[in-house]
mmCIF file of C-alpha atoms in Angstrom:
data_model
loop_
_atom_site.group_PDB
_atom_site.id
_atom_site.type_symbol
_atom_site.label_atom_id
_atom_site.label_comp_id
_atom_site.label_asym_id
_atom_site.label_seq_id
_atom_site.Cartn_x
_atom_site.Cartn_y
_atom_site.Cartn_z
ATOM 1 C CA MET O 73 0.000 0.000 0.000
ATOM 2 C CA LYS O 74 1.401 3.432 -0.953
ATOM 3 C CA ALA O 75 0.477 6.776 0.586
ATOM 4 C CA SER O 76 1.154 10.321 -0.521
ATOM 5 C CA VAL O 77 0.245 13.761 0.753
ATOM 6 C CA LYS O 78 -0.837 16.568 -1.549
ATOM 7 C CA PHE O 79 -0.601 20.047 -0.056
ATOM 8 C CA LEU O 80 -3.251 22.436 -1.307
ATOM 9 C CA SER O 81 -3.871 26.148 -0.799
ATOM 10 C CA ALA O 82 -4.807 27.768 2.529
ATOM 11 C CA GLY O 83 -3.281 25.039 4.684
ATOM 12 C CA PHE O 84 -5.409 22.206 3.281
ATOM 13 C CA PHE O 85 -3.929 18.864 2.421
ATOM 14 C CA CYS O 86 -5.203 15.494 1.270
ATOM 15 C CA LEU O 87 -3.791 12.117 2.156
ATOM 16 C CA TRP O 88 -4.041 9.743 -0.797
ATOM 17 C CA ILE O 89 -3.695 6.030 -0.211
ATOM 18 C CA ALA O 90 -3.208 3.530 -3.023
ATOM 19 C CA HIS O 91 -4.763 0.175 -2.154
ATOM 20 C CA PRO O 92 -3.838 -2.900 -4.234
ATOM 21 C CA GLU O 93 -7.494 -3.704 -4.950
ATOM 22 C CA LEU O 94 -8.799 -0.158 -5.259
ATOM 23 C CA GLY O 95 -5.885 1.820 -6.641
ATOM 24 C CA ALA O 96 -5.477 5.517 -5.878
ATOM 25 C CA ALA O 97 -8.593 7.457 -4.932
ATOM 26 C CA GLN O 98 -10.244 8.386 -8.197
ATOM 27 C CA ASP O 99 -12.490 11.311 -8.996
ATOM 28 C CA ASN O 100 -15.325 8.893 -9.736
ATOM 29 C CA SER O 101 -15.015 6.676 -6.614
ATOM 30 C CA MET O 102 -18.143 6.331 -4.479
ATOM 31 C CA VAL O 103 -18.114 7.938 -1.023
ATOM 32 C CA VAL O 104 -19.281 5.292 1.462
ATOM 33 C CA GLY O 105 -18.302 7.093 4.658
ATOM 34 C CA LEU O 106 -17.897 10.751 5.637
ATOM 35 C CA THR O 107 -17.029 11.762 9.205
ATOM 36 C CA VAL O 108 -16.104 15.148 10.689
ATOM 37 C CA THR O 109 -14.614 15.088 14.186
ATOM 38 C CA SER O 110 -13.431 17.750 16.565
ATOM 39 C CA SER O 111 -9.868 17.456 17.818
ATOM 40 C CA ARG O 112 -10.794 19.142 21.125
ATOM 41 C CA SER O 113 -13.778 17.067 22.127
ATOM 42 C CA ALA O 114 -13.108 14.019 19.918
ATOM 43 C CA SER O 115 -16.821 14.106 19.122
ATOM 44 C CA VAL O 116 -18.384 13.439 15.746
ATOM 45 C CA GLN O 117 -19.753 16.649 14.264
ATOM 46 C CA GLU O 118 -22.842 17.018 12.113
ATOM 47 C CA ILE O 119 -22.063 17.126 8.392
ATOM 48 C CA PRO O 120 -23.156 20.567 7.157
ATOM 49 C CA ALA O 121 -26.199 20.539 4.891
ATOM 50 C CA SER O 122 -24.188 22.660 2.450
ATOM 51 C CA PHE O 123 -21.745 19.783 1.846
ATOM 52 C CA GLN O 124 -21.957 18.538 -1.724
ATOM 53 C CA THR O 125 -19.759 15.550 -0.881
ATOM 54 C CA LYS O 126 -22.170 13.010 0.630
ATOM 55 C CA ARG O 127 -22.381 9.301 1.326
ATOM 56 C CA GLY O 128 -23.452 7.595 -1.879
ATOM 57 C CA ALA O 129 -22.144 10.398 -4.099
ATOM 58 C CA GLN O 130 -19.198 10.289 -6.462
ATOM 59 C CA TYR O 131 -15.983 11.691 -4.954
ATOM 60 C CA ASN O 132 -14.736 14.875 -6.608
ATOM 61 C CA PRO O 133 -11.592 16.415 -5.028
ATOM 62 C CA SER O 134 -12.328 19.983 -6.157
ATOM 63 C CA ILE O 135 -15.894 19.875 -4.814
ATOM 64 C CA PHE O 136 -14.574 18.365 -1.577
ATOM 65 C CA GLN O 137 -12.082 21.233 -1.171
ATOM 66 C CA GLU O 138 -14.977 23.707 -1.507
ATOM 67 C CA ASP O 139 -16.866 21.690 1.125
ATOM 68 C CA LEU O 140 -13.903 22.086 3.501
ATOM 69 C CA LYS O 141 -13.996 25.856 2.989
ATOM 70 C CA ARG O 142 -17.723 25.879 3.818
ATOM 71 C CA LEU O 143 -17.042 23.766 6.902
ATOM 72 C CA LEU O 144 -14.551 26.346 8.192
ATOM 73 C CA GLN O 145 -17.029 29.145 7.440
ATOM 74 C CA GLN O 146 -19.584 27.329 9.601
ATOM 75 C CA TYR O 147 -17.117 27.133 12.494
ATOM 76 C CA VAL O 148 -16.348 30.855 12.155
ATOM 77 C CA ALA O 149 -20.084 31.639 12.149
ATOM 78 C CA ASP O 150 -20.374 29.560 15.353
ATOM 79 C CA GLY O 151 -17.755 31.716 17.064
ATOM 80 C CA PHE O 152 -14.585 29.706 16.411
ATOM 81 C CA MET O 153 -12.613 32.336 14.493
ATOM 82 C CA ASN O 154 -9.355 30.331 14.509
ATOM 83 C CA ALA O 155 -10.794 27.010 13.345
ATOM 84 C CA ARG O 156 -8.623 25.061 10.956
ATOM 85 C CA ILE O 157 -8.684 21.718 9.211
ATOM 86 C CA GLU O 158 -6.256 19.590 11.206
ATOM 87 C CA SER O 159 -6.298 16.547 8.950
ATOM 88 C CA VAL O 160 -8.123 14.926 6.055
ATOM 89 C CA ALA O 161 -7.890 11.234 5.232
ATOM 90 C CA VAL O 162 -9.388 9.814 2.042
ATOM 91 C CA ARG O 163 -8.923 6.049 2.089
ATOM 92 C CA PRO O 164 -10.429 2.852 0.736
ATOM 93 C CA SER O 165 -13.345 1.548 2.758
ATOM 94 C CA THR O 166 -12.644 -1.582 4.772
ATOM 95 C CA GLY O 167 -16.197 -2.916 4.542
ATOM 96 C CA SER O 168 -17.241 -2.105 1.001
ATOM 97 C CA PHE O 169 -15.920 -0.858 -2.297
ATOM 98 C CA GLY O 170 -15.578 2.913 -2.098
ATOM 99 C CA LEU O 171 -13.934 5.675 -0.105
ATOM 100 C CA GLU O 172 -14.045 6.636 3.563
ATOM 101 C CA ILE O 173 -13.368 10.310 4.288
ATOM 102 C CA LEU O 174 -12.345 11.463 7.762
ATOM 103 C CA VAL O 175 -11.948 15.174 8.512
ATOM 104 C CA THR O 176 -10.584 16.426 11.841
ATOM 105 C CA VAL O 177 -11.167 20.069 12.770
ATOM 106 C CA ASP O 178 -9.260 22.043 15.400
ATOM 107 C CA GLU O 179 -11.760 24.697 16.499
ATOM 108 C CA GLY O 180 -9.346 26.812 18.493
ATOM 109 C CA MET O 181 -10.702 28.939 21.320
ATOM 110 C CA PRO O 182 -14.190 30.416 20.888
ATOM 111 C CA ALA O 183 -14.529 34.171 20.400
ATOM 112 C CA VAL O 184 -16.042 35.852 23.456
ATOM 113 C CA LEU O 185 -17.996 39.110 23.411
ATOM 114 C CA GLN O 186 -16.037 41.168 25.940
ATOM 115 C CA SER O 187 -17.598 44.590 25.562
ATOM 116 C CA VAL O 188 -19.782 46.785 23.389
ATOM 117 C CA THR O 189 -19.448 50.516 22.907
ATOM 118 C CA PHE O 190 -22.309 52.656 21.637
ATOM 119 C CA GLU O 191 -21.695 56.012 19.997
ATOM 120 C CA GLY O 192 -24.112 58.621 18.738
ATOM 121 C CA THR O 193 -27.067 57.325 20.718
ATOM 122 C CA TYR O 194 -28.842 60.074 22.593
ATOM 123 C CA SER O 195 -32.398 58.861 23.107
ATOM 124 C CA LEU O 196 -31.484 55.626 24.942
ATOM 125 C CA SER O 197 -28.888 54.912 27.591
ATOM 126 C CA GLU O 198 -26.204 52.295 27.089
ATOM 127 C CA ALA O 199 -27.960 50.005 29.613
ATOM 128 C CA GLN O 200 -31.255 50.341 27.717
ATOM 129 C CA LEU O 201 -29.562 49.543 24.389
ATOM 130 C CA LYS O 202 -27.803 46.469 25.817
ATOM 131 C CA ALA O 203 -31.080 45.245 27.331
ATOM 132 C CA ARG O 204 -32.981 45.710 24.051
ATOM 133 C CA LEU O 205 -30.298 44.005 21.996
ATOM 134 C CA GLY O 206 -30.004 41.087 24.380
ATOM 135 C CA LEU O 207 -26.217 41.166 24.236
ATOM 136 C CA ASN O 208 -24.524 38.384 26.142
ATOM 137 C CA ILE O 209 -21.364 40.087 27.400
ATOM 138 C CA GLY O 210 -18.911 37.348 28.352
ATOM 139 C CA GLY O 211 -20.707 34.792 26.147
ATOM 140 C CA ARG O 212 -19.549 33.238 22.894
ATOM 141 C CA PHE O 213 -19.705 35.586 19.910
ATOM 142 C CA THR O 214 -21.587 34.047 16.980
ATOM 143 C CA LYS O 215 -22.736 35.355 13.637
ATOM 144 C CA GLN O 216 -26.324 34.278 14.395
ATOM 145 C CA GLY O 217 -26.282 36.103 17.735
ATOM 146 C CA LEU O 218 -25.017 39.265 16.064
ATOM 147 C CA GLU O 219 -27.611 39.090 13.274
ATOM 148 C CA SER O 220 -30.479 38.457 15.681
ATOM 149 C CA ASP O 221 -29.471 41.481 17.766
#
């Protein structure tokens, strides 16, 4: 069995494994397993709905790289501004003919909303504005929380 690593842009890389029965991962190989795990909690993460690479679909490396970018965007939106793809393994499935894909994400520390400053507000006090916006000072900063406020 031979293995090689291909380094891509923005810190991404793919591990390619050549299996005697399967050969190198091909663009048209079937994806039979797709798992995203967190390096911090070692928990399996939900595959984003925006992923085009899915179980049962044909593997396409360029589409998969776009999926990885969307995965990082989701982590940033969830308040993990320093998230990065720690590793990606694309390997032959042990149970069936096809490819298993394993992605490990290092979230980094979550962004925390430390303070908010209001300027140019004369009709409401800072306390009134914070109460109306429902800001969670000291809580995790997320894109959804910002948009809802």
